[in-house]
């Protein structure tokens, strides 16, 4: 889901950097020293997840763990995603430096929205099945929202990208289902063993 | 009746010449021109199959001289007509983009040029194997080192 360098227009890049800077400021303000190791761990998971590809038919994709990151880190997800994407850009040439703001914004904002919409419902769910259901929807939602934001940025840059956007969204439906399932099982484990991890 | 016949003949002549005018002939011949063939792939080794490809000549960096798609094996070929740096950009629907830069000398366009010079132009964009593992380890290490640095600074 990385947008490459040189694809987006200047206006879109600047707007995304503004959003990312605001998110980073909020995230750094909310960062607690006790939670820094947790942020580093999830940032590492996100950094490595892009290297593990899952085959879907003729194509392949990779997990992003956006929903678990959002549900565990809350607003601190911005610095975590930013760090991981910066290292992915430097070490693996995914994305780029100028487009880092846009890539951070699309992913971290999706994770943050997932936390805002589903965080409380999952935290306060008394029954595990109920929490798992919310977590499944949250996992799928994060992927679809992220893909939609990427599509919107491409569409804002050039209307010719609209066909590609439709394919992009369709390609992310299987990943949304997989992420939903992964988030669901992860949240059920956290609810049983370490509920304090949920932000 | 006479008017009808004149009208019919006139109409027939118009249709005849109009049809001849529209019918462009087509044909083909096998070309011996030298081409540059490239293979595009992801860092995981997966082929960039059926992806959009654009070719930019040394003379014009903005407008593509050729566009198309890679084949099932992620391959794309074009025929350069001048020396200089040719760029081929292949991108997918998810925003991944690979840019190949091919520097062609004047020798390439002479008869003595060999295919070896083309192979030297291969660009390797992504790390693989052990290098990939080392870079992944380096990334994780940097993240945790940064985290511990922040913790240390905040505790002081």
Coordinates of C-alpha atoms in Angstrom, one line a residue:
Chain A
X1 CA 0.0 0.0 0.0
X2 CA 3.0 2.3 -0.3
X3 CA 2.6 5.2 -2.7
X4 CA 5.8 5.6 -4.7
X5 CA 7.8 8.8 -5.0
X6 CA 6.8 11.1 -7.9
X7 CA 3.2 9.9 -8.1
X8 CA 1.3 12.4 -6.0
X9 CA 1.0 16.1 -6.8
X10 CA 2.7 18.8 -4.7
X11 CA -0.6 20.0 -3.1
X12 CA -1.5 16.5 -2.0
X13 CA 2.0 15.9 -0.6
X14 CA 2.0 19.1 1.4
X15 CA -1.5 18.5 2.7
X16 CA -0.5 15.0 3.8
X17 CA 2.7 16.3 5.5
X18 CA 0.5 18.8 7.4
X19 CA -1.8 16.0 8.6
X20 CA 1.2 13.8 9.5
X21 CA 2.9 16.5 11.4
X22 CA -0.2 17.2 13.4
X23 CA -0.6 13.4 14.1
X24 CA 3.1 13.2 15.1
X25 CA 2.8 16.2 17.5
X26 CA -0.3 14.6 19.1
X27 CA 1.3 11.2 19.3
X28 CA 4.6 12.5 20.8
X29 CA 2.6 14.5 23.3
X30 CA 0.7 11.4 24.4
X31 CA 3.7 9.1 24.5
X32 CA 4.4 7.8 27.9
X33 CA 7.8 6.5 28.9
X34 CA 6.3 3.3 30.1
X35 CA 4.8 2.6 26.7
X36 CA 7.8 3.4 24.5
X37 CA 8.9 -0.3 24.4
X38 CA 5.4 -1.2 23.3
X39 CA 5.5 1.5 20.5
X40 CA 9.0 0.1 19.4
X41 CA 7.7 -3.4 19.4
X42 CA 4.6 -2.6 17.3
X43 CA 6.6 -0.3 15.0
X44 CA 9.0 -3.3 14.4
X45 CA 6.1 -5.6 13.7
X46 CA 4.7 -3.1 11.2
X47 CA 8.2 -2.7 9.7
X48 CA 8.7 -6.4 9.2
X49 CA 5.1 -7.2 8.1
X50 CA 5.7 -5.7 4.7
X51 CA 8.3 -8.4 4.0
X52 CA 5.9 -11.3 4.6
X53 CA 3.8 -11.7 1.6
X54 CA 0.5 -13.6 1.5
X55 CA -0.5 -15.1 -1.8
X56 CA -4.1 -14.4 -3.0
X57 CA -4.9 -15.9 -6.3
X58 CA -2.5 -14.6 -9.0
X59 CA -1.5 -11.7 -6.8
X60 CA -0.1 -11.3 -3.3
X61 CA -0.3 -8.8 -0.5
X62 CA 1.1 -8.4 3.0
X63 CA -0.4 -7.8 6.5
X64 CA -0.2 -4.3 7.9
X65 CA -1.6 -4.8 11.5
X66 CA -3.1 -1.3 11.4
X67 CA -6.1 -2.2 13.6
X68 CA -4.1 -3.9 16.4
X69 CA -1.6 -0.9 16.3
X70 CA -4.5 1.6 16.6
X71 CA -6.3 -0.4 19.3
X72 CA -3.1 -0.8 21.4
X73 CA -1.3 2.5 20.8
X74 CA -4.2 5.0 20.2
X75 CA -2.9 8.4 19.0
X76 CA 0.8 7.2 19.5
X77 CA 0.3 5.1 16.3
X78 CA 1.5 8.1 14.3
X79 CA 5.2 8.0 15.6
X80 CA 5.2 4.2 15.4
X81 CA 4.0 4.1 11.7
X82 CA 6.3 7.1 10.7
X83 CA 9.4 5.4 12.1
X84 CA 8.6 2.1 10.5
X85 CA 7.9 3.7 7.1
X86 CA 11.0 5.9 7.3
X87 CA 13.2 2.8 7.8
X88 CA 11.3 0.9 5.1
X89 CA 12.0 3.7 2.7
X90 CA 15.7 3.9 3.6
X91 CA 16.5 0.2 3.9
X92 CA 14.1 -1.4 1.3
X93 CA 13.3 1.6 -1.0
X94 CA 9.6 1.2 -0.3
X95 CA 7.8 4.6 -0.9
X96 CA 10.2 7.5 -0.5
X97 CA 11.2 10.5 1.5
X98 CA 8.8 13.1 0.0
X99 CA 5.9 10.7 -0.1
X100 CA 6.6 9.6 3.5
X101 CA 4.0 12.1 4.8
X102 CA 1.3 10.7 2.6
X103 CA 2.1 7.1 3.4
X104 CA 2.2 7.8 7.1
X105 CA -1.0 9.7 7.0
X106 CA -3.0 7.1 5.1
X107 CA -1.9 4.3 7.4
X108 CA -1.7 6.0 10.8
X109 CA -4.9 7.9 10.3
X110 CA -6.8 4.7 9.4
X111 CA -5.3 3.1 12.6
X112 CA -6.3 6.1 14.7
X113 CA -9.9 6.2 13.3
X114 CA -10.2 2.4 14.0
X115 CA -9.2 3.2 17.6
X116 CA -11.6 6.1 17.9
X117 CA -14.6 4.1 16.4
X118 CA -14.0 0.6 17.9
X119 CA -11.6 1.1 20.8
X120 CA -14.1 1.8 23.5
X121 CA -16.6 -0.9 22.3
X122 CA -13.8 -3.6 22.3
X123 CA -12.5 -2.5 25.7
X124 CA -15.9 -2.5 27.3
X125 CA -17.1 -5.7 25.7
X126 CA -17.9 -8.2 28.5
X127 CA -18.2 -11.2 26.2
X128 CA -15.2 -12.4 24.3
X129 CA -17.3 -13.2 21.2
X130 CA -18.6 -9.7 21.2
X131 CA -15.1 -8.2 21.4
X132 CA -13.9 -10.6 18.6
X133 CA -16.8 -9.5 16.4
X134 CA -15.9 -5.8 16.9
X135 CA -12.2 -6.6 16.4
X136 CA -12.9 -8.4 13.1
X137 CA -14.9 -5.4 11.8
X138 CA -12.2 -3.1 13.1
X139 CA -9.4 -5.0 11.3
X140 CA -11.3 -5.0 8.0
X141 CA -12.3 -1.4 8.4
X142 CA -8.7 -0.2 8.9
X143 CA -7.5 -1.9 5.7
X144 CA -10.4 -0.6 3.6
X145 CA -10.1 2.9 5.0
X146 CA -6.4 2.9 4.3
X147 CA -6.9 1.7 0.7
X148 CA -9.6 4.2 0.2
X149 CA -7.4 7.1 1.4
X150 CA -4.6 5.9 -0.9
X151 CA -7.2 5.8 -3.7
X152 CA -8.5 9.3 -2.8
X153 CA -5.0 10.7 -2.9
X154 CA -4.3 9.1 -6.3
X155 CA -7.7 10.3 -7.5
X156 CA -7.0 13.9 -6.3
X157 CA -3.6 13.8 -8.2
X158 CA -4.9 12.5 -11.5
X159 CA -8.4 11.4 -12.5
X160 CA -6.8 8.8 -14.8
X161 CA -5.9 6.9 -11.6
X162 CA -9.6 6.2 -10.9
X163 CA -9.6 2.8 -12.7
X164 CA -6.5 1.8 -10.8
X165 CA -8.3 2.9 -7.6
X166 CA -11.2 0.5 -8.2
X167 CA -8.7 -2.3 -8.8
X168 CA -6.9 -1.3 -5.6
X169 CA -10.0 -1.4 -3.5
X170 CA -11.1 -4.8 -4.9
X171 CA -7.6 -6.2 -4.3
X172 CA -7.8 -5.2 -0.7
X173 CA -11.0 -7.0 0.1
X174 CA -9.3 -10.4 0.8
X175 CA -6.6 -8.6 2.9
X176 CA -9.4 -6.9 4.9
X177 CA -10.9 -10.3 5.7
X178 CA -7.5 -11.7 6.7
X179 CA -6.7 -8.7 8.8
X180 CA -10.1 -8.9 10.4
X181 CA -9.5 -12.5 11.4
X182 CA -6.0 -11.8 12.7
X183 CA -7.2 -8.7 14.7
X184 CA -10.1 -10.7 16.1
X185 CA -7.8 -13.5 17.5
X186 CA -5.2 -11.1 18.7
X187 CA -7.8 -9.0 20.6
X188 CA -9.4 -12.2 22.1
X189 CA -6.0 -13.2 23.4
X190 CA -5.3 -9.7 24.8
X191 CA -8.8 -9.6 26.5
X192 CA -8.1 -12.9 28.2
X193 CA -4.4 -12.4 29.1
X194 CA -3.4 -8.7 29.1
X195 CA -6.5 -6.4 28.8
X196 CA -4.4 -3.5 30.1
X197 CA -2.6 -3.5 26.7
X198 CA -5.7 -2.1 25.0
X199 CA -5.5 1.6 24.8
Chain B
X1 CA -37.3 7.3 -63.9
X2 CA -34.3 9.1 -65.5
X3 CA -33.9 11.3 -62.4
X4 CA -34.1 8.2 -60.2
X5 CA -31.3 6.4 -62.3
X6 CA -29.0 9.5 -62.2
X7 CA -29.6 9.7 -58.4
X8 CA -28.9 6.0 -58.0
X9 CA -25.6 6.1 -60.0
X10 CA -24.5 9.3 -58.2
X11 CA -25.2 7.6 -54.8
X12 CA -23.4 4.4 -55.8
X13 CA -20.3 6.4 -56.9
X14 CA -20.2 8.4 -53.7
X15 CA -20.5 5.2 -51.6
X16 CA -17.8 3.4 -53.8
X17 CA -15.2 6.2 -53.4
X18 CA -16.1 6.9 -49.8
X19 CA -15.5 3.2 -48.9
X20 CA -12.2 3.2 -50.8
X21 CA -11.2 6.3 -48.9
X22 CA -11.9 4.7 -45.5
X23 CA -10.3 1.3 -46.2
X24 CA -6.6 1.7 -45.0
X25 CA -4.4 -1.2 -45.9
X26 CA -2.4 -2.9 -43.1
X27 CA 0.6 -5.1 -43.2
X28 CA 3.7 -6.2 -41.3
X29 CA 7.3 -7.2 -41.6
X30 CA 9.8 -8.8 -39.3
X31 CA 12.2 -6.2 -37.8
X32 CA 15.9 -6.7 -37.1
X33 CA 16.2 -3.6 -34.9
X34 CA 17.9 -4.1 -31.6
X35 CA 15.6 -4.0 -28.6
X36 CA 16.1 -3.6 -24.9
X37 CA 14.3 -6.2 -22.8
X38 CA 13.8 -5.8 -19.1
X39 CA 12.4 -7.9 -16.3
X40 CA 10.6 -6.2 -13.4
X41 CA 10.0 -7.9 -10.0
X42 CA 9.1 -7.1 -6.4
X43 CA 11.6 -7.5 -3.5
X44 CA 10.0 -10.8 -2.7
X45 CA 10.9 -12.1 -6.2
X46 CA 7.4 -12.0 -7.4
X47 CA 7.1 -10.9 -11.1
X48 CA 5.5 -7.5 -11.8
X49 CA 3.0 -9.1 -14.2
X50 CA 0.7 -7.1 -16.4
X51 CA 1.8 -3.7 -14.9
X52 CA 1.7 -0.4 -16.6
X53 CA 5.0 0.5 -18.3
X54 CA 6.2 3.8 -19.8
X55 CA 9.3 4.5 -21.8
X56 CA 11.0 7.9 -21.7
X57 CA 13.6 8.9 -24.3
X58 CA 16.8 10.9 -23.5
X59 CA 15.3 13.8 -25.4
X60 CA 12.0 14.1 -23.5
X61 CA 11.8 13.2 -19.8
X62 CA 8.2 14.3 -19.4
X63 CA 6.2 12.6 -22.2
X64 CA 6.5 8.9 -22.7
X65 CA 7.5 7.7 -26.2
X66 CA 5.9 4.3 -25.6
X67 CA 3.5 2.9 -23.1
X68 CA 2.1 -0.5 -22.5
X69 CA 2.1 -3.4 -20.0
X70 CA 4.6 -5.9 -18.8
X71 CA 3.8 -9.5 -19.8
X72 CA 2.9 -12.4 -17.4
X73 CA 6.6 -12.8 -16.5
X74 CA 7.1 -9.1 -15.7
X75 CA 9.0 -8.5 -19.0
X76 CA 8.8 -5.4 -21.1
X77 CA 10.8 -4.5 -24.3
X78 CA 11.3 -1.4 -26.4
X79 CA 13.3 -0.3 -29.4
X80 CA 15.6 2.7 -28.7
X81 CA 16.6 4.9 -31.6
X82 CA 19.2 7.2 -30.1
X83 CA 22.1 7.1 -27.6
X84 CA 21.6 8.5 -24.0
X85 CA 19.7 7.6 -20.9
X86 CA 16.4 5.8 -21.5
X87 CA 14.0 5.4 -18.6
X88 CA 11.4 2.7 -18.2
X89 CA 8.9 3.2 -15.4
X90 CA 6.7 0.3 -14.3
X91 CA 4.1 0.9 -11.6
X92 CA 1.3 -1.2 -10.1
X93 CA -2.2 -0.2 -8.9
X94 CA -0.9 0.0 -5.3
X95 CA 1.6 2.7 -6.0
X96 CA 4.7 0.5 -6.2
X97 CA 7.0 1.9 -8.8
X98 CA 10.2 0.6 -10.4
X99 CA 12.4 2.9 -12.6
X100 CA 15.0 1.3 -14.9
X101 CA 17.6 3.6 -16.3
X102 CA 19.4 2.3 -19.4
X103 CA 22.4 4.2 -20.7
X104 CA 23.0 3.5 -24.3
X105 CA 26.2 4.4 -26.1
X106 CA 26.7 5.0 -29.8
X107 CA 28.2 1.6 -30.0
X108 CA 24.9 0.0 -29.2
X109 CA 23.5 1.3 -32.5
X110 CA 26.5 0.0 -34.5
X111 CA 26.5 -3.6 -35.8
X112 CA 29.4 -4.7 -33.6
X113 CA 27.5 -4.1 -30.4
X114 CA 26.9 -7.2 -28.3
X115 CA 24.2 -8.2 -25.9
X116 CA 26.6 -8.2 -23.0
X117 CA 26.6 -4.4 -22.9
X118 CA 22.8 -4.5 -22.3
X119 CA 23.2 -6.9 -19.4
X120 CA 25.5 -4.5 -17.7
X121 CA 22.7 -2.0 -17.5
X122 CA 20.6 -4.1 -15.1
X123 CA 19.4 -2.2 -12.1
X124 CA 18.9 -3.9 -8.8
X125 CA 16.4 -1.9 -6.8
X126 CA 15.7 -4.3 -3.9
X127 CA 17.9 -6.2 -1.5
X128 CA 17.5 -10.0 -1.5
X129 CA 18.5 -13.0 0.6
X130 CA 21.1 -12.3 3.3
X131 CA 21.2 -8.6 2.5
X132 CA 17.4 -8.4 3.0
X133 CA 17.7 -10.3 6.4
X134 CA 20.6 -8.0 7.5
X135 CA 18.6 -4.9 6.6
X136 CA 15.5 -6.1 8.4
X137 CA 17.6 -6.8 11.5
X138 CA 19.2 -3.4 11.2
X139 CA 15.8 -1.8 11.0
X140 CA 14.4 -3.5 14.1
X141 CA 17.7 -2.8 15.9
X142 CA 17.4 0.9 15.1
X143 CA 13.8 1.1 16.3
X144 CA 14.7 -0.4 19.7
X145 CA 17.9 1.6 20.1
X146 CA 15.9 4.8 19.4
X147 CA 13.3 3.6 22.0
X148 CA 15.9 2.9 24.7
X149 CA 17.7 6.2 23.9
X150 CA 14.4 8.1 24.5
X151 CA 13.8 6.2 27.7
X152 CA 17.3 6.9 29.0
X153 CA 17.1 10.6 28.1
X154 CA 13.6 10.9 29.8
X155 CA 14.7 9.2 33.0
X156 CA 17.7 11.6 33.4

